[in-house]
Amino acid sequence: MPKYALVINEDKPMAVTTGEEILQRLEASGAAVLLHPAAAGRLGRPDLAAPEGPAWGEVDMLIVLGGDGTLIRAVQRVAPYGVPVLGINTGHLGFLTAMESGDALAELDRVLAGSYLLEERMMLEATVVRDGLALATMPALNDAVISKGPRARMVHLEVSVGETVVARYRADGVIVATPTGSTAYSLSAGGPVVEPTVDCLLVTPICPHTMSARSIVVGADVALAIRVAASPGEVGLSADGSDPFPLLPGDVVRVGRAPYTARLVRLPGYRFYDVLRQKLSGT
C-alpha cells in the first residue's frame, strides 16, 4: 500500500480547500496518508496526525500545498530520508513547486500513476565554530545568510577558501547560496542565476561598502569558511530564513555540501529555463 504525507499552509484558504480534495483522492485510491498535526486539525482528521520524525521518512512521497517557503521547510524535514517532495503552489511565486493548485487534481492522477521525474537538488550545511568547537549545524536548500541585527551598523566578514582569504567585506552581511538559492535572496542582492545541475556555491555580499565587491562562485566541495572579523552590533546566521543563531567576533561559519539532496517531483516536460522565464521575467 502506498503511503503519502501531506503538509498544508493552513493560512492559505486555497491550500486548505485543495488539501481536502487531495486527501479524498488519496484515500479513494487506497493509499495510507499521514498529516502534519496542524493540517490534521485544520482538515478535521486528527486520526491521521503524525508528528515530525522517523514516520515521515517512511512515506513514498511528501505532498506540500503552499508556496516556496512551505516547500522549503518541508524539504528540510524529509531530505535526510531521501523522500520525494511534490510541491503544489497556492502562494505568490511558486518557483520550486511542480504545479499550480488549479491543475492539482488532474496532475496528481498522473503522479499517482508514476508519470513523473525526480530532480536532485543540492543542499548545504552551515556549521558555527567557536574556539574550535562546533556549536550548531543548519541545513538549507536555498541559502545560509550571515547578517547584522537591527542596529544600522555594518559587520566585517572574511571569506576563505581552504587556507586562502579570497574576500573581506564591510557589509550588511553575506549570502552563501546553492544553485537552487541563486534565484532567491542571492538574486535580489545582485548574484547570478545558476542552473540547478551545476555543482557550486555562490558567495554574495549584502550591501557592501565598496564599488568592487562581486559574487564569488566556488566549487561545492571546497573548504569554504566565513569569519566574523568584527561586529559593532548583533550578527546572526540563518538558514532558509530560520531564526538566527547569534554569532560573536571570531566565530567561523563553515559551509559545504550537505550529505543528502532534496528530491523534487517534476512533471514530464519540466524545463528550468521555461520556469525561470515565466516566474521571474514576467514573459
Short mmCIF file of C-alpha atoms in Angstrom, two decimals:
data_model
loop_
_atom_site.label_atom_id
_atom_site.label_comp_id
_atom_site.label_asym_id
_atom_site.label_seq_id
_atom_site.Cartn_x
_atom_site.Cartn_y
_atom_site.Cartn_z
CA MET A 1 0.00 0.00 0.00
CA PRO A 2 1.50 3.37 -0.99
CA LYS A 3 1.90 5.89 1.80
CA TYR A 4 1.88 9.68 1.47
CA ALA A 5 2.37 12.58 3.85
CA LEU A 6 0.54 15.86 3.39
CA VAL A 7 1.69 19.31 4.53
CA ILE A 8 -0.60 22.33 4.15
CA ASN A 9 -0.09 26.03 4.73
CA GLU A 10 -3.14 26.48 6.94
CA ASP A 11 -3.05 30.27 6.47
CA LYS A 12 -3.96 29.95 2.79
CA PRO A 13 -7.64 29.07 2.15
CA MET A 14 -6.80 27.67 -1.29
CA ALA A 15 -4.25 25.33 0.27
CA VAL A 16 -6.84 24.04 2.73
CA THR A 17 -9.52 23.55 0.08
CA THR A 18 -7.15 21.80 -2.31
CA GLY A 19 -5.73 19.76 0.57
CA GLU A 20 -9.18 18.41 1.40
CA GLU A 21 -9.68 17.36 -2.22
CA ILE A 22 -6.28 15.71 -2.44
CA LEU A 23 -6.82 13.85 0.82
CA GLN A 24 -10.09 12.46 -0.52
CA ARG A 25 -8.40 11.45 -3.77
CA LEU A 26 -5.54 9.70 -1.98
CA GLU A 27 -7.82 7.77 0.37
CA ALA A 28 -10.08 6.80 -2.54
CA SER A 29 -7.04 5.32 -4.28
CA GLY A 30 -6.40 3.09 -1.26
CA ALA A 31 -3.28 4.92 -0.10
CA ALA A 32 -2.33 5.50 3.52
CA VAL A 33 -1.99 9.17 4.43
CA LEU A 34 -0.16 10.99 7.22
CA LEU A 35 -0.96 14.60 8.05
CA HIS A 36 1.15 17.17 9.80
CA PRO A 37 -0.64 17.74 13.15
CA ALA A 38 -1.57 21.32 12.24
CA ALA A 39 -3.03 20.16 8.92
CA ALA A 40 -4.87 17.29 10.63
CA GLY A 41 -6.57 19.76 12.95
CA ARG A 42 -7.46 22.13 10.11
CA LEU A 43 -8.92 19.31 8.00
CA GLY A 44 -10.75 17.72 10.91
CA ARG A 45 -8.80 14.45 10.67
CA PRO A 46 -6.92 14.02 13.96
CA ASP A 47 -6.81 10.27 13.26
CA LEU A 48 -4.21 10.92 10.54
CA ALA A 49 -1.96 13.21 12.59
CA ALA A 50 1.72 12.21 12.68
CA PRO A 51 4.37 14.32 14.44
CA GLU A 52 7.55 15.02 12.52
CA GLY A 53 10.02 12.21 12.99
CA PRO A 54 11.01 8.78 11.66
CA ALA A 55 7.48 8.04 10.40
CA TRP A 56 7.88 10.83 7.86
CA GLY A 57 10.94 9.10 6.48
CA GLU A 58 8.91 6.01 5.62
CA VAL A 59 6.44 7.61 3.20
CA ASP A 60 6.65 7.20 -0.57
CA MET A 61 6.11 10.90 -1.20
CA LEU A 62 5.52 14.14 0.69
CA ILE A 63 2.89 16.41 -0.89
CA VAL A 64 3.13 20.09 0.02
CA LEU A 65 0.45 22.74 -0.54
CA GLY A 66 1.60 26.33 -0.16
CA GLY A 67 4.35 28.49 -1.58
CA ASP A 68 8.10 28.11 -1.83
CA GLY A 69 8.56 28.77 1.89
CA THR A 70 6.24 25.93 2.86
CA LEU A 71 8.01 23.61 0.43
CA ILE A 72 11.48 24.51 1.69
CA ARG A 73 10.53 23.84 5.31
CA ALA A 74 9.02 20.51 4.31
CA VAL A 75 12.12 19.52 2.34
CA GLN A 76 14.28 20.08 5.42
CA ARG A 77 12.17 17.55 7.34
CA VAL A 78 12.47 14.69 4.88
CA ALA A 79 15.58 15.27 2.74
CA PRO A 80 17.81 13.19 5.06
CA TYR A 81 15.48 10.23 4.42
CA GLY A 82 15.51 10.61 0.62
CA VAL A 83 11.73 11.17 0.43
CA PRO A 84 10.49 12.76 -2.84
CA VAL A 85 8.61 16.05 -2.40
CA LEU A 86 5.77 17.23 -4.63
CA GLY A 87 5.02 20.95 -4.37
CA ILE A 88 1.61 22.38 -5.30
CA ASN A 89 1.62 26.17 -5.49
CA THR A 90 -1.08 28.09 -3.64
CA GLY A 91 1.22 31.05 -2.94
CA HIS A 92 2.53 34.00 -4.92
CA LEU A 93 5.58 32.79 -6.86
CA GLY A 94 5.87 29.03 -6.55
CA PHE A 95 9.24 28.86 -8.28
CA LEU A 96 10.12 25.48 -6.75
CA THR A 97 6.70 23.84 -6.91
CA ALA A 98 5.70 21.39 -9.64
CA MET A 99 2.15 22.54 -10.37
CA GLU A 100 -0.50 25.16 -9.66
CA SER A 101 -3.44 24.45 -7.36
CA GLY A 102 -5.97 24.71 -10.20
CA ASP A 103 -4.27 21.83 -12.01
CA ALA A 104 -3.55 19.77 -8.92
CA LEU A 105 -6.19 17.05 -9.12
CA ALA A 106 -5.64 16.25 -12.78
CA GLU A 107 -1.86 16.34 -12.45
CA LEU A 108 -1.96 14.34 -9.21
CA ASP A 109 -3.54 11.44 -11.07
CA ARG A 110 -0.52 11.42 -13.39
CA VAL A 111 1.84 11.40 -10.43
CA LEU A 112 -0.04 8.59 -8.69
CA ALA A 113 0.23 6.60 -11.92
CA GLY A 114 4.00 7.03 -11.83
CA SER A 115 4.26 9.61 -14.62
CA TYR A 116 6.81 11.93 -13.05
CA LEU A 117 10.53 12.62 -12.81
CA LEU A 118 12.76 13.18 -9.79
CA GLU A 119 15.14 16.13 -9.77
CA GLU A 120 18.01 16.03 -7.30
CA ARG A 121 18.83 19.45 -5.81
CA MET A 122 22.00 20.03 -3.81
CA MET A 123 21.58 21.23 -0.23
CA LEU A 124 24.14 22.86 2.03
CA GLU A 125 25.03 22.73 5.70
CA ALA A 126 26.40 25.67 7.68
CA THR A 127 28.28 24.92 10.91
CA VAL A 128 29.12 27.53 13.55
CA VAL A 129 32.58 27.02 15.07
CA ARG A 130 33.60 28.95 18.21
CA ASP A 131 37.01 28.42 19.82
CA GLY A 132 37.41 25.21 17.84
CA LEU A 133 34.07 23.73 18.91
CA ALA A 134 31.12 23.14 16.57
CA LEU A 135 28.08 24.75 18.21
CA ALA A 136 25.35 24.26 15.62
CA THR A 137 24.80 22.86 12.13
CA MET A 138 21.98 24.23 9.99
CA PRO A 139 20.78 22.68 6.69
CA ALA A 140 19.44 24.75 3.80
CA LEU A 141 18.02 24.21 0.33
CA ASN A 142 18.33 27.87 -0.70
CA ASP A 143 20.91 29.68 1.38
CA ALA A 144 22.74 30.37 4.60
CA VAL A 145 22.87 34.06 5.49
CA ILE A 146 25.16 35.87 7.91
CA SER A 147 23.68 39.29 8.58
CA LYS A 148 23.70 42.17 11.02
CA GLY A 149 20.99 42.72 13.59
CA PRO A 150 18.54 45.63 13.81
CA ARG A 151 21.22 48.25 14.53
CA ALA A 152 22.32 50.10 11.38
CA ARG A 153 25.99 49.11 11.72
CA MET A 154 27.95 47.05 9.21
CA VAL A 155 29.61 43.75 10.02
CA HIS A 156 33.17 42.88 8.97
CA LEU A 157 33.42 39.43 7.36
CA GLU A 158 36.37 37.46 5.98
CA VAL A 159 35.74 34.76 3.36
CA SER A 160 38.27 31.95 2.92
CA VAL A 161 38.57 29.00 0.56
CA GLY A 162 40.94 26.48 2.06
CA GLU A 163 43.84 28.44 3.55
CA THR A 164 43.35 31.44 1.26
CA VAL A 165 41.40 34.57 2.15
CA VAL A 166 39.51 35.48 -1.03
CA ALA A 167 37.42 38.43 0.15
CA ARG A 168 36.92 40.82 3.03
CA TYR A 169 33.59 42.60 3.27
CA ARG A 170 32.29 45.52 5.27
CA ALA A 171 28.63 44.95 4.58
CA ASP A 172 25.20 44.19 5.97
CA GLY A 173 26.09 40.53 5.62
CA VAL A 174 26.84 37.77 3.15
CA ILE A 175 24.73 35.08 1.45
CA VAL A 176 26.02 31.60 0.66
CA ALA A 177 23.56 30.08 -1.79
CA THR A 178 23.12 26.78 -3.56
CA PRO A 179 22.27 26.84 -7.28
CA THR A 180 18.64 26.47 -6.20
CA GLY A 181 19.04 29.53 -3.97
CA SER A 182 20.61 31.55 -6.78
CA THR A 183 17.10 32.65 -7.81
CA ALA A 184 16.15 33.72 -4.27
CA TYR A 185 17.80 36.22 -1.87
CA SER A 186 21.12 35.97 -3.69
CA LEU A 187 19.50 37.17 -6.92
CA SER A 188 17.99 40.17 -5.11
CA ALA A 189 21.47 41.02 -3.80
CA GLY A 190 22.94 41.04 -7.31
CA GLY A 191 24.11 37.45 -7.59
CA PRO A 192 23.96 35.42 -10.82
CA VAL A 193 21.38 32.83 -11.79
CA VAL A 194 22.94 29.35 -11.79
CA GLU A 195 21.41 26.26 -13.35
CA PRO A 196 20.43 23.78 -10.60
CA THR A 197 22.60 20.99 -12.02
CA VAL A 198 25.83 22.97 -11.52
CA ASP A 199 27.95 21.81 -8.57
CA CYS A 200 28.81 25.08 -6.85
CA LEU A 201 28.12 27.54 -4.06
CA LEU A 202 27.62 31.28 -4.51
CA VAL A 203 29.00 33.85 -2.07
CA THR A 204 27.23 37.21 -2.42
CA PRO A 205 27.75 40.23 -0.14
CA ILE A 206 24.70 42.17 1.07
CA CYS A 207 25.03 45.94 0.53
CA PRO A 208 28.85 46.01 0.68
CA HIS A 209 30.51 49.38 1.32
CA THR A 210 32.71 49.21 -1.77
CA MET A 211 32.37 49.65 -5.52
CA SER A 212 34.28 46.47 -6.37
CA ALA A 213 32.60 43.69 -4.37
CA ARG A 214 31.09 40.96 -6.53
CA SER A 215 29.67 37.49 -6.08
CA ILE A 216 32.13 34.61 -5.96
CA VAL A 217 31.27 31.18 -7.35
CA VAL A 218 33.18 28.30 -5.73
CA GLY A 219 33.12 24.54 -6.08
CA ALA A 220 30.58 22.71 -3.95
CA ASP A 221 33.25 20.65 -2.20
CA VAL A 222 35.81 23.33 -1.31
CA ALA A 223 36.54 24.25 2.32
CA LEU A 224 34.51 27.47 2.47
CA ALA A 225 34.63 29.46 5.71
CA ILE A 226 33.38 32.90 6.75
CA ARG A 227 34.85 34.51 9.83
CA VAL A 228 33.18 37.31 11.77
CA ALA A 229 36.18 39.65 11.92
CA ALA A 230 34.39 42.38 13.85
CA SER A 231 30.86 43.44 14.66
CA PRO A 232 29.79 46.60 16.49
CA GLY A 233 26.31 45.14 16.92
CA GLU A 234 24.35 41.92 16.71
CA VAL A 235 25.06 39.42 13.94
CA GLY A 236 23.48 36.05 13.28
CA LEU A 237 23.37 33.04 10.97
CA SER A 238 20.08 31.91 9.46
CA ALA A 239 19.36 29.04 7.07
CA ASP A 240 16.47 29.33 4.63
CA GLY A 241 15.02 32.18 6.68
CA SER A 242 15.21 30.43 10.06
CA ASP A 243 15.56 32.28 13.34
CA PRO A 244 19.18 33.50 13.52
CA PHE A 245 21.85 31.76 15.56
CA PRO A 246 23.80 34.53 17.37
CA LEU A 247 27.42 34.96 16.29
CA LEU A 248 30.34 36.61 18.08
CA PRO A 249 33.50 38.23 16.72
CA GLY A 250 35.97 35.44 15.94
CA ASP A 251 33.27 32.88 15.15
CA VAL A 252 33.71 30.92 11.93
CA VAL A 253 30.87 29.60 9.78
CA ARG A 254 31.90 26.62 7.66
CA VAL A 255 29.63 25.99 4.69
CA GLY A 256 29.62 22.96 2.42
CA ARG A 257 27.53 20.45 0.55
CA ALA A 258 25.06 18.51 2.71
CA PRO A 259 25.42 14.69 2.69
CA TYR A 260 21.89 14.40 1.21
CA THR A 261 19.89 16.10 -1.53
CA ALA A 262 16.38 17.43 -1.97
CA ARG A 263 14.39 15.17 -4.30
CA LEU A 264 11.78 17.28 -6.08
CA VAL A 265 8.97 15.73 -8.11
CA ARG A 266 8.73 17.14 -11.64
CA LEU A 267 6.16 16.53 -14.35
CA PRO A 268 7.37 15.34 -17.77
CA GLY A 269 8.37 18.32 -19.91
CA TYR A 270 9.73 20.39 -17.00
CA ARG A 271 12.49 22.77 -18.11
CA PHE A 272 14.30 25.07 -15.70
CA TYR A 273 14.71 27.92 -18.18
CA ASP A 274 11.00 27.90 -19.04
CA VAL A 275 10.16 28.29 -15.36
CA LEU A 276 12.83 30.98 -14.99
CA ARG A 277 11.30 32.99 -17.82
CA GLN A 278 7.70 32.52 -16.70
CA LYS A 279 8.20 33.16 -12.99
CA LEU A 280 10.96 35.77 -12.83
CA SER A 281 10.87 37.72 -16.09
CA GLY A 282 7.13 38.13 -16.47
CA THR A 283 7.09 36.89 -20.06
#
